[in-house]
Amino acid sequence: MLNADFIIDPVTVVFGNTITFTDQSEGDVVTWNWTFDGGTPTTSTDTIVEVLYPTIGTYLVTLAVSDGVDVSTKTETVYVVNPSAPDPDFVADTTVVMVGESINFLDLTTDGPENWLWTFQGGSPISSSDQNPTQITYNIPGEFNVYLTTGNFYGTAYHTKFQYIKVIEEEPIVEDCDTISNFGSMDALVVENVTGGLFPGVNGLNISEYAELYDNSAGNWDKVNGLRIWVHIASASSSNSIVRFKIWSGNTTPDNLLDHIDVEIQDMTANFVHTVTFDDPVDVSGLNSIFVGYSITPFGSDQFAASIADDRGAGGLSTMYMNYNNNWFQVADMSVVNNIHTSLGVEPIACNTTGIMEFEYSPDNIVLYPNPTTDLINISFGKNKLSHIKVYNIMGKLVNVPTRDINNALMQLDFVNNANGIYFVSMIVDDKVITKKIILNR
């Protein structure tokens, strides 16, 4: 079988030096035809060719071989660089670890490095001359710099990543939070086409503010950390296109605005559940009910809408409100939107913090189910980076629970060998430590 192939030595060369190309083709080759764009020579029929490139740049090299009947070709790229000091860069395999855990580093330096000197603030060992240091252990909490010095015949260069490594104390952080929803298992999630656009989105009805009512008459929660939004459509042509997510107090309609957070429409994804987090948890203690929702400030053809439940019909649950001509109305009372009985896909992440330790809220789509469980817990983490899963019992003692990867967005915990009771699953998600309470009950 005829197959063109060759070796390049080196692929990256300092200006003024030559590159050697050596044929490694397979098959009964009888002719070799090289093309060296920008090189000297520009062509050759030899099996080994030495080429000089007169200018700095990136060049293509093509070899076509023939056995007298068939032809096979291969094209590669070579690089000619300035005679200069290296351009240092690097990356770590993770930047957030628990106390006592280790990190591996990968050198990304270009322009011909020949030696390396690393310094790891807070790490052990504190320095290394390896190109790719491994097992750098961090034993104290904090945020630490990493320094890399690289050199070659032409000089030395330095690169620092400040506060690059975050080391977190390994402590169970207990939370008692949940996402409150008015959606039912039989609800189909939709948007409505109305005059001049979408409901609940941008339209020609002078409606651009929407809210959802949540009951708290039992006093089950006193803080709201953020909101989950069932985004149906998000399309923006400008960074000035904003959705303002809000939380209000109020008994019959949204009344006093408690807090808000602005999000650019271009940062939202259609057909995806997004989470936004308030800078500080919103105090809702003592309120019998709250409203959460959003207002839209579009530009041009921009569009945004969260999902709503398909019309539940007369007598069905109706918890959605809209601001029409600067007044709030329940959607079921408004003929302009066909008196639909529905709920809005904006949900509060509500917490009862009485007697609970400090915690950090879980971002985008961290869901543990089923809960309670008899043996297996699924951890759905969507697009987030999930790592360092630890499980603690009710006394705060670390317990052994096997984990397995199901796919790129789902992991599983196996409690088959653990006793019934309450457990806390502590995780690093992106750069945050979060903890979820689960119940094992056979």
Tab-separated table of C-alpha atoms in Angstrom:
chain	number	residue	atom	x	y	z
A	1	MET	CA	0.000	0.000	0.000
A	2	LEU	CA	1.359	3.399	-1.018
A	3	ASN	CA	1.523	5.948	1.800
A	4	ALA	CA	3.491	9.209	1.747
A	5	ASP	CA	5.264	10.064	4.989
A	6	PHE	CA	8.365	11.940	6.159
A	7	ILE	CA	10.289	13.140	9.217
A	8	ILE	CA	10.977	16.841	9.924
A	9	ASP	CA	14.050	17.755	11.980
A	10	PRO	CA	13.328	20.184	13.572
A	11	VAL	CA	9.719	21.311	13.071
A	12	THR	CA	10.563	24.721	14.580
A	13	VAL	CA	13.892	26.234	13.593
A	14	VAL	CA	15.668	29.454	14.522
A	15	PHE	CA	16.075	31.798	11.544
A	16	GLY	CA	19.349	31.100	9.699
A	17	ASN	CA	19.385	27.349	10.369
A	18	THR	CA	18.223	24.571	8.046
A	19	ILE	CA	15.530	21.907	8.352
A	20	THR	CA	16.129	18.329	7.183
A	21	PHE	CA	13.280	16.351	5.599
A	22	THR	CA	13.680	12.557	5.407
A	23	ASP	CA	11.350	10.303	3.430
A	24	GLN	CA	9.572	7.558	5.416
A	25	SER	CA	6.992	6.576	2.814
A	26	GLU	CA	5.560	3.073	2.593
A	27	GLY	CA	5.104	1.055	-0.593
A	28	ASP	CA	7.087	0.542	-3.786
A	29	VAL	CA	7.999	4.186	-4.330
A	30	VAL	CA	9.755	5.040	-7.564
A	31	THR	CA	9.496	8.857	-7.587
A	32	TRP	CA	9.600	11.549	-4.907
A	33	ASN	CA	8.422	15.108	-5.532
A	34	TRP	CA	8.885	17.631	-2.707
A	35	THR	CA	7.479	21.171	-2.650
A	36	PHE	CA	8.939	23.614	-0.097
A	37	ASP	CA	6.879	26.815	-0.155
A	38	GLY	CA	9.177	29.744	0.638
A	39	GLY	CA	12.237	27.512	1.020
A	40	THR	CA	15.537	27.012	-0.765
A	41	PRO	CA	15.365	24.774	-2.713
A	42	THR	CA	11.666	25.100	-3.567
A	43	THR	CA	11.435	21.566	-5.002
A	44	SER	CA	13.387	18.299	-4.888
A	45	THR	CA	13.199	14.677	-6.067
A	46	ASP	CA	15.608	13.304	-3.437
A	47	THR	CA	14.703	11.158	-0.423
A	48	ILE	CA	16.578	13.401	2.033
A	49	VAL	CA	16.518	17.173	1.569
A	50	GLU	CA	18.038	20.028	3.584
A	51	VAL	CA	16.097	23.295	3.230
A	52	LEU	CA	16.875	26.885	4.243
A	53	TYR	CA	14.078	29.406	4.769
A	54	PRO	CA	15.227	33.000	4.119
A	55	THR	CA	12.492	34.707	6.162
A	56	ILE	CA	10.691	34.195	9.457
A	57	GLY	CA	7.239	32.642	9.131
A	58	THR	CA	5.103	29.522	8.796
A	59	TYR	CA	5.525	27.301	5.727
A	60	LEU	CA	3.869	24.276	4.117
A	61	VAL	CA	5.842	21.251	2.951
A	62	THR	CA	4.323	18.665	0.591
A	63	LEU	CA	5.666	15.283	-0.479
A	64	ALA	CA	4.055	13.399	-3.393
A	65	VAL	CA	5.252	9.827	-3.956
A	66	SER	CA	4.360	7.466	-6.795
A	67	ASP	CA	4.804	3.769	-7.533
A	68	GLY	CA	4.305	4.423	-11.254
A	69	VAL	CA	0.528	3.956	-11.019
A	70	ASP	CA	-0.827	5.576	-7.865
A	71	VAL	CA	0.145	8.816	-6.115
A	72	SER	CA	0.088	9.554	-2.368
A	73	THR	CA	0.679	12.975	-0.822
A	74	LYS	CA	1.285	14.417	2.620
A	75	THR	CA	1.489	18.067	3.750
A	76	GLU	CA	2.975	19.371	7.007
A	77	THR	CA	3.796	22.764	8.526
A	78	VAL	CA	7.187	24.083	9.679
A	79	TYR	CA	7.994	27.217	11.655
A	80	VAL	CA	10.908	29.637	11.352
A	81	VAL	CA	11.295	31.868	14.421
A	82	ASN	CA	13.413	34.777	15.598
A	83	PRO	CA	16.720	34.043	17.348
A	84	SER	CA	15.381	35.144	20.738
A	85	ALA	CA	14.791	34.090	24.316
A	86	PRO	CA	11.909	31.670	24.903
A	87	ASP	CA	8.332	32.862	25.382
A	88	PRO	CA	7.318	31.138	28.636
A	89	ASP	CA	3.832	29.882	29.473
A	90	PHE	CA	2.333	26.987	31.418
A	91	VAL	CA	-0.875	25.434	32.707
A	92	ALA	CA	-1.823	23.307	35.726
A	93	ASP	CA	-4.028	20.218	35.528
A	94	THR	CA	-6.200	21.836	38.201
A	95	THR	CA	-6.055	25.188	39.958
A	96	VAL	CA	-8.279	24.379	42.960
A	97	VAL	CA	-7.355	21.676	45.472
A	98	MET	CA	-7.984	20.686	49.056
A	99	VAL	CA	-5.195	21.014	51.634
A	100	GLY	CA	-2.705	18.158	51.188
A	101	GLU	CA	-3.503	17.469	47.541
A	102	SER	CA	-1.100	17.709	44.605
A	103	ILE	CA	-0.987	19.448	41.220
A	104	ASN	CA	0.865	18.653	37.972
A	105	PHE	CA	2.187	21.414	35.699
A	106	LEU	CA	2.631	21.408	31.910
A	107	ASP	CA	5.160	23.658	30.178
A	108	LEU	CA	3.750	25.567	27.170
A	109	THR	CA	6.870	27.647	26.436
A	110	THR	CA	7.626	28.393	22.786
A	111	ASP	CA	10.706	29.641	20.889
A	112	GLY	CA	13.113	26.895	21.868
A	113	PRO	CA	13.448	26.674	25.671
A	114	GLU	CA	16.447	24.688	26.871
A	115	ASN	CA	16.151	25.019	30.655
A	116	TRP	CA	13.403	25.638	33.214
A	117	LEU	CA	13.233	26.895	36.784
A	118	TRP	CA	9.872	26.772	38.568
A	119	THR	CA	8.993	28.328	41.914
A	120	PHE	CA	5.794	27.224	43.659
A	121	GLN	CA	4.684	29.644	46.373
A	122	GLY	CA	3.100	27.547	49.138
A	123	GLY	CA	4.032	24.303	47.384
A	124	SER	CA	6.252	21.362	48.248
A	125	PRO	CA	8.793	21.078	46.766
A	126	ILE	CA	9.018	24.836	46.445
A	127	SER	CA	11.048	24.669	43.192
A	128	SER	CA	11.826	22.373	40.263
A	129	SER	CA	14.045	22.322	37.164
A	130	ASP	CA	11.902	19.744	35.351
A	131	GLN	CA	10.162	20.814	32.188
A	132	ASN	CA	6.849	19.420	33.449
A	133	PRO	CA	6.850	19.167	37.263
A	134	THR	CA	4.447	16.711	38.866
A	135	GLN	CA	3.087	16.065	42.344
A	136	ILE	CA	3.536	19.575	43.735
A	137	THR	CA	1.746	19.347	47.083
A	138	TYR	CA	-0.004	22.237	48.841
A	139	ASN	CA	-0.345	21.830	52.612
A	140	ILE	CA	-1.735	25.193	53.699
A	141	PRO	CA	-4.888	27.014	52.551
A	142	GLY	CA	-4.656	30.194	50.514
A	143	GLU	CA	-4.083	31.566	47.029
A	144	PHE	CA	-0.565	31.171	45.635
A	145	ASN	CA	1.595	32.411	42.753
A	146	VAL	CA	3.503	30.192	40.327
A	147	TYR	CA	6.731	31.462	38.699
A	148	LEU	CA	8.476	30.021	35.626
A	149	THR	CA	11.889	31.082	34.267
A	150	THR	CA	13.005	29.636	30.929
A	151	GLY	CA	16.207	30.148	28.944
A	152	ASN	CA	18.146	29.235	25.844
A	153	PHE	CA	21.283	30.396	24.021
A	154	TYR	CA	19.655	33.755	23.250
A	155	GLY	CA	18.511	34.735	26.734
A	156	THR	CA	16.151	34.229	29.679
A	157	ALA	CA	12.462	35.077	30.111
A	158	TYR	CA	10.059	35.016	33.068
A	159	HIS	CA	6.342	34.360	33.497
A	160	THR	CA	4.216	34.606	36.648
A	161	LYS	CA	0.594	33.615	37.241
A	162	PHE	CA	-0.573	35.484	40.307
A	163	GLN	CA	-2.921	33.772	42.791
A	164	TYR	CA	-3.102	30.934	40.273
A	165	ILE	CA	-3.498	28.105	42.781
A	166	LYS	CA	-6.376	28.109	45.281
A	167	VAL	CA	-6.042	25.735	48.241
A	168	ILE	CA	-9.163	25.110	50.332
A	169	GLU	CA	-9.412	23.680	53.822
A	170	GLU	CA	-11.026	20.267	53.846
A	171	GLU	CA	-14.049	20.801	56.044
A	172	PRO	CA	-17.632	19.657	55.536
A	173	ILE	CA	-19.714	22.715	54.707
A	174	VAL	CA	-23.355	22.041	55.500
A	175	GLU	CA	-26.126	23.721	53.555
A	176	ASP	CA	-29.885	23.462	53.744
A	177	CYS	CA	-30.938	24.910	50.399
A	178	ASP	CA	-33.207	23.831	47.598
A	179	THR	CA	-34.554	25.121	44.312
A	180	ILE	CA	-38.270	25.903	44.613
A	181	SER	CA	-40.331	25.230	41.495
A	182	ASN	CA	-43.952	25.698	40.423
A	183	PHE	CA	-43.499	23.368	37.443
A	184	GLY	CA	-45.141	19.957	37.599
A	185	SER	CA	-43.917	16.694	36.086
A	186	MET	CA	-46.649	16.830	33.405
A	187	ASP	CA	-46.015	20.429	32.340
A	188	ALA	CA	-44.805	21.049	28.801
A	189	LEU	CA	-42.454	24.056	28.690
A	190	VAL	CA	-43.245	26.587	25.947
A	191	VAL	CA	-43.327	30.241	24.970
A	192	GLU	CA	-46.346	31.968	23.400
A	193	ASN	CA	-46.379	33.841	20.092
A	194	VAL	CA	-48.122	37.167	20.615
A	195	THR	CA	-48.444	40.424	18.707
A	196	GLY	CA	-44.999	41.719	17.793
A	197	GLY	CA	-42.953	38.962	19.426
A	198	LEU	CA	-42.952	36.423	22.242
A	199	PHE	CA	-44.489	36.021	25.665
A	200	PRO	CA	-42.708	36.129	28.112
A	201	GLY	CA	-40.175	38.003	25.986
A	202	VAL	CA	-39.899	41.064	23.791
A	203	ASN	CA	-43.187	41.833	22.041
A	204	GLY	CA	-45.493	44.560	20.763
A	205	LEU	CA	-47.871	44.439	23.742
A	206	ASN	CA	-45.873	46.817	25.939
A	207	ILE	CA	-44.974	43.856	28.213
A	208	SER	CA	-41.324	43.370	29.118
A	209	GLU	CA	-41.396	42.519	32.841
A	210	TYR	CA	-42.516	39.206	34.295
A	211	ALA	CA	-42.702	37.653	37.765
A	212	GLU	CA	-43.512	34.352	39.458
A	213	LEU	CA	-45.153	34.025	42.902
A	214	TYR	CA	-43.713	31.703	45.561
A	215	ASP	CA	-45.392	30.993	48.880
A	216	ASN	CA	-43.355	31.143	52.099
A	217	SER	CA	-46.179	31.281	54.622
A	218	ALA	CA	-44.676	28.290	56.484
A	219	GLY	CA	-41.419	30.228	56.916
A	220	ASN	CA	-39.365	27.389	55.425
A	221	TRP	CA	-36.618	29.699	54.113
A	222	ASP	CA	-35.058	32.970	55.154
A	223	LYS	CA	-32.507	33.568	52.381
A	224	VAL	CA	-32.467	33.400	48.591
A	225	ASN	CA	-29.009	32.882	47.121
A	226	GLY	CA	-29.842	33.001	43.440
A	227	LEU	CA	-32.227	32.031	40.666
A	228	ARG	CA	-32.489	29.164	38.189
A	229	ILE	CA	-33.796	30.241	34.787
A	230	TRP	CA	-35.254	27.868	32.204
A	231	VAL	CA	-34.019	29.804	29.171
A	232	HIS	CA	-36.127	29.106	26.080
A	233	ILE	CA	-34.598	31.612	23.670
A	234	ALA	CA	-31.635	33.997	23.900
A	235	SER	CA	-30.430	35.972	20.906
A	236	ALA	CA	-28.343	39.153	21.107
A	237	SER	CA	-26.521	41.396	18.662
A	238	SER	CA	-25.097	43.750	21.283
A	239	SER	CA	-23.425	43.535	24.673
A	240	ASN	CA	-25.847	46.287	25.727
A	241	SER	CA	-28.730	43.796	25.590
A	242	ILE	CA	-29.545	43.080	29.230
A	243	VAL	CA	-31.875	40.881	31.245
A	244	ARG	CA	-32.356	42.142	34.784
A	245	PHE	CA	-33.261	39.284	37.122
A	246	LYS	CA	-35.166	40.458	40.195
A	247	ILE	CA	-36.624	39.451	43.527
A	248	TRP	CA	-39.509	41.359	45.114
A	249	SER	CA	-41.479	41.221	48.314
A	250	GLY	CA	-45.248	41.355	48.020
A	251	ASN	CA	-48.415	39.452	48.888
A	252	THR	CA	-50.738	39.957	45.916
A	253	THR	CA	-48.379	41.519	43.353
A	254	PRO	CA	-44.649	42.378	43.209
A	255	ASP	CA	-44.165	45.306	45.561
A	256	ASN	CA	-40.722	46.221	46.947
A	257	LEU	CA	-37.649	45.302	44.851
A	258	LEU	CA	-35.262	43.492	47.208
A	259	ASP	CA	-32.338	42.902	44.837
A	260	HIS	CA	-31.433	42.405	41.186
A	261	ILE	CA	-28.595	41.232	38.978
A	262	ASP	CA	-27.961	42.198	35.343
A	263	VAL	CA	-26.932	39.535	32.825
A	264	GLU	CA	-26.029	40.122	29.171
A	265	ILE	CA	-28.333	38.231	26.822
A	266	GLN	CA	-25.286	37.074	24.850
A	267	ASP	CA	-24.146	35.172	27.958
A	268	MET	CA	-27.364	33.118	28.063
A	269	THR	CA	-27.921	29.927	26.041
A	270	ALA	CA	-31.211	28.855	24.496
A	271	ASN	CA	-32.799	25.611	25.756
A	272	PHE	CA	-30.560	25.585	28.818
A	273	VAL	CA	-31.082	26.010	32.551
A	274	HIS	CA	-28.925	28.897	33.775
A	275	THR	CA	-28.166	29.931	37.333
A	276	VAL	CA	-27.485	33.473	38.481
A	277	THR	CA	-26.264	34.251	41.979
A	278	PHE	CA	-26.829	37.423	43.976
A	279	ASP	CA	-23.716	39.153	45.324
A	280	ASP	CA	-25.105	38.593	48.827
A	281	PRO	CA	-27.950	36.259	49.860
A	282	VAL	CA	-31.267	38.126	49.851
A	283	ASP	CA	-33.000	38.226	53.232
A	284	VAL	CA	-36.620	37.024	52.908
A	285	SER	CA	-37.159	36.106	56.561
A	286	GLY	CA	-40.648	36.952	57.791
A	287	LEU	CA	-42.109	37.267	54.269
A	288	ASN	CA	-45.207	35.208	53.522
A	289	SER	CA	-44.474	35.266	49.813
A	290	ILE	CA	-41.923	36.524	47.305
A	291	PHE	CA	-41.844	37.156	43.565
A	292	VAL	CA	-38.929	36.395	41.267
A	293	GLY	CA	-38.631	37.260	37.604
A	294	TYR	CA	-37.015	39.597	35.114
A	295	SER	CA	-37.264	42.653	32.917
A	296	ILE	CA	-35.724	42.919	29.449
A	297	THR	CA	-33.841	45.832	27.878
A	298	PRO	CA	-33.432	44.742	24.235
A	299	PHE	CA	-31.654	46.398	21.334
A	300	GLY	CA	-32.784	45.976	17.728
A	301	SER	CA	-33.790	42.401	16.969
A	302	ASP	CA	-32.536	40.936	20.264
A	303	GLN	CA	-34.781	38.428	21.989
A	304	PHE	CA	-34.976	36.669	25.343
A	305	ALA	CA	-37.651	34.530	26.947
A	306	ALA	CA	-37.773	32.016	29.760
A	307	SER	CA	-40.024	28.985	29.375
A	308	ILE	CA	-43.518	28.908	30.816
A	309	ALA	CA	-45.827	25.969	31.486
A	310	ASP	CA	-48.280	25.180	28.719
A	311	ASP	CA	-51.778	26.521	29.529
A	312	ARG	CA	-53.219	24.437	32.389
A	313	GLY	CA	-56.748	25.584	31.652
A	314	ALA	CA	-59.406	27.168	33.849
A	315	GLY	CA	-58.856	26.147	37.461
A	316	GLY	CA	-55.251	25.132	36.805
A	317	LEU	CA	-52.358	26.491	38.834
A	318	SER	CA	-51.672	30.130	37.906
A	319	THR	CA	-48.705	31.803	39.602
A	320	MET	CA	-47.346	34.074	36.865
A	321	TYR	CA	-47.636	37.875	36.770
A	322	MET	CA	-46.813	40.510	34.159
A	323	ASN	CA	-46.296	44.256	34.176
A	324	TYR	CA	-48.731	45.724	31.633
A	325	ASN	CA	-48.779	49.491	31.064
A	326	ASN	CA	-46.873	49.995	34.353
A	327	ASN	CA	-49.263	47.913	36.462
A	328	TRP	CA	-48.942	44.327	37.696
A	329	PHE	CA	-51.608	41.747	36.771
A	330	GLN	CA	-51.952	38.014	37.117
A	331	VAL	CA	-51.537	36.507	33.654
A	332	ALA	CA	-54.724	34.417	34.040
A	333	ASP	CA	-56.718	37.664	34.302
A	334	MET	CA	-55.388	39.141	31.057
A	335	SER	CA	-57.235	38.527	27.786
A	336	VAL	CA	-54.356	40.138	25.888
A	337	VAL	CA	-52.472	36.880	26.490
A	338	ASN	CA	-55.576	34.644	26.319
A	339	ASN	CA	-56.014	34.307	30.108
A	340	ILE	CA	-53.562	31.402	30.263
A	341	HIS	CA	-53.013	29.616	33.568
A	342	THR	CA	-49.286	29.083	33.804
A	343	SER	CA	-46.045	29.430	35.751
A	344	LEU	CA	-42.789	31.160	34.801
A	345	GLY	CA	-39.488	29.282	34.577
A	346	VAL	CA	-37.618	31.432	37.099
A	347	GLU	CA	-37.027	29.601	40.373
A	348	PRO	CA	-35.494	30.787	43.661
A	349	ILE	CA	-32.648	28.907	45.314
A	350	ALA	CA	-34.076	29.199	48.809
A	351	CYS	CA	-32.185	28.464	52.028
A	352	ASN	CA	-32.911	27.968	55.691
A	353	THR	CA	-29.744	29.212	57.370
A	354	THR	CA	-30.853	29.028	60.993
A	355	GLY	CA	-28.198	27.085	62.868
A	356	ILE	CA	-26.460	26.139	59.609
A	357	MET	CA	-22.766	26.673	58.936
A	358	GLU	CA	-21.582	29.086	56.243
A	359	PHE	CA	-21.708	27.683	52.736
A	360	GLU	CA	-21.127	28.662	49.136
A	361	TYR	CA	-23.922	28.162	46.635
A	362	SER	CA	-23.704	25.564	43.877
A	363	PRO	CA	-23.534	27.017	40.341
A	364	ASP	CA	-25.233	25.879	37.118
A	365	ASN	CA	-27.164	22.609	37.282
A	366	ILE	CA	-25.610	20.717	40.202
A	367	VAL	CA	-28.345	18.181	40.953
A	368	LEU	CA	-28.177	15.096	43.203
A	369	TYR	CA	-30.911	12.485	42.693
A	370	PRO	CA	-32.782	10.450	43.782
A	371	ASN	CA	-32.822	11.938	47.269
A	372	PRO	CA	-33.665	10.129	49.563
A	373	THR	CA	-32.006	7.057	48.053
A	374	THR	CA	-31.620	3.377	48.874
A	375	ASP	CA	-28.111	2.999	47.429
A	376	LEU	CA	-27.128	5.084	44.355
A	377	ILE	CA	-26.910	8.881	44.047
A	378	ASN	CA	-26.503	10.502	40.632
A	379	ILE	CA	-24.606	13.807	40.427
A	380	SER	CA	-25.591	15.789	37.339
A	381	PHE	CA	-23.179	18.691	36.823
A	382	GLY	CA	-23.864	19.836	33.237
A	383	LYS	CA	-21.087	22.018	31.795
A	384	ASN	CA	-19.395	22.660	35.141
A	385	LYS	CA	-16.014	21.249	36.187
A	386	LEU	CA	-16.633	18.823	39.049
A	387	SER	CA	-13.789	17.407	41.168
A	388	HIS	CA	-12.658	16.280	44.621
A	389	ILE	CA	-15.838	14.598	45.857
A	390	LYS	CA	-15.844	13.793	49.586
A	391	VAL	CA	-18.650	12.263	51.655
A	392	TYR	CA	-19.163	12.921	55.373
A	393	ASN	CA	-21.584	11.400	57.851
A	394	ILE	CA	-23.768	13.444	60.211
A	395	MET	CA	-20.872	13.669	62.704
A	396	GLY	CA	-18.580	15.232	60.086
A	397	LYS	CA	-16.440	12.084	59.692
A	398	LEU	CA	-15.107	11.252	56.218
A	399	VAL	CA	-16.644	7.999	54.930
A	400	ASN	CA	-15.729	5.785	51.983
A	401	VAL	CA	-18.233	5.868	49.126
A	402	PRO	CA	-17.154	4.540	45.682
A	403	THR	CA	-17.639	6.883	42.715
A	404	ARG	CA	-17.914	6.131	39.012
A	405	ASP	CA	-18.060	8.270	35.875
A	406	ILE	CA	-21.196	7.695	33.803
A	407	ASN	CA	-20.553	10.341	31.118
A	408	ASN	CA	-19.086	13.842	30.769
A	409	ALA	CA	-21.944	15.397	32.741
A	410	LEU	CA	-22.917	12.666	35.221
A	411	MET	CA	-21.234	10.829	38.098
A	412	GLN	CA	-22.587	8.258	40.518
A	413	LEU	CA	-22.035	7.550	44.231
A	414	ASP	CA	-22.632	4.008	45.520
A	415	PHE	CA	-23.878	3.867	49.159
A	416	VAL	CA	-24.612	0.117	49.073
A	417	ASN	CA	-22.130	-0.546	51.930
A	418	ASN	CA	-23.151	2.428	54.092
A	419	ALA	CA	-25.670	2.569	56.923
A	420	ASN	CA	-28.932	4.489	56.735
A	421	GLY	CA	-28.738	8.116	57.772
A	422	ILE	CA	-27.877	11.644	56.678
A	423	TYR	CA	-24.717	12.296	54.658
A	424	PHE	CA	-23.090	15.406	53.198
A	425	VAL	CA	-21.484	15.305	49.746
A	426	SER	CA	-18.752	17.961	49.516
A	427	MET	CA	-17.456	18.892	46.040
A	428	ILE	CA	-15.332	21.450	44.252
A	429	VAL	CA	-17.367	22.835	41.380
A	430	ASP	CA	-15.327	25.196	39.192
A	431	ASP	CA	-13.538	27.162	41.951
A	432	LYS	CA	-16.169	26.824	44.690
A	433	VAL	CA	-16.672	24.333	47.495
A	434	ILE	CA	-20.303	23.245	47.797
A	435	THR	CA	-21.988	20.624	49.942
A	436	LYS	CA	-25.303	18.810	49.442
A	437	LYS	CA	-27.268	16.908	52.059
A	438	ILE	CA	-28.600	13.484	51.122
A	439	ILE	CA	-30.637	10.866	52.991
A	440	LEU	CA	-29.946	7.122	52.790
A	441	ASN	CA	-33.111	5.198	53.664
A	442	ARG	CA	-33.639	1.532	52.721
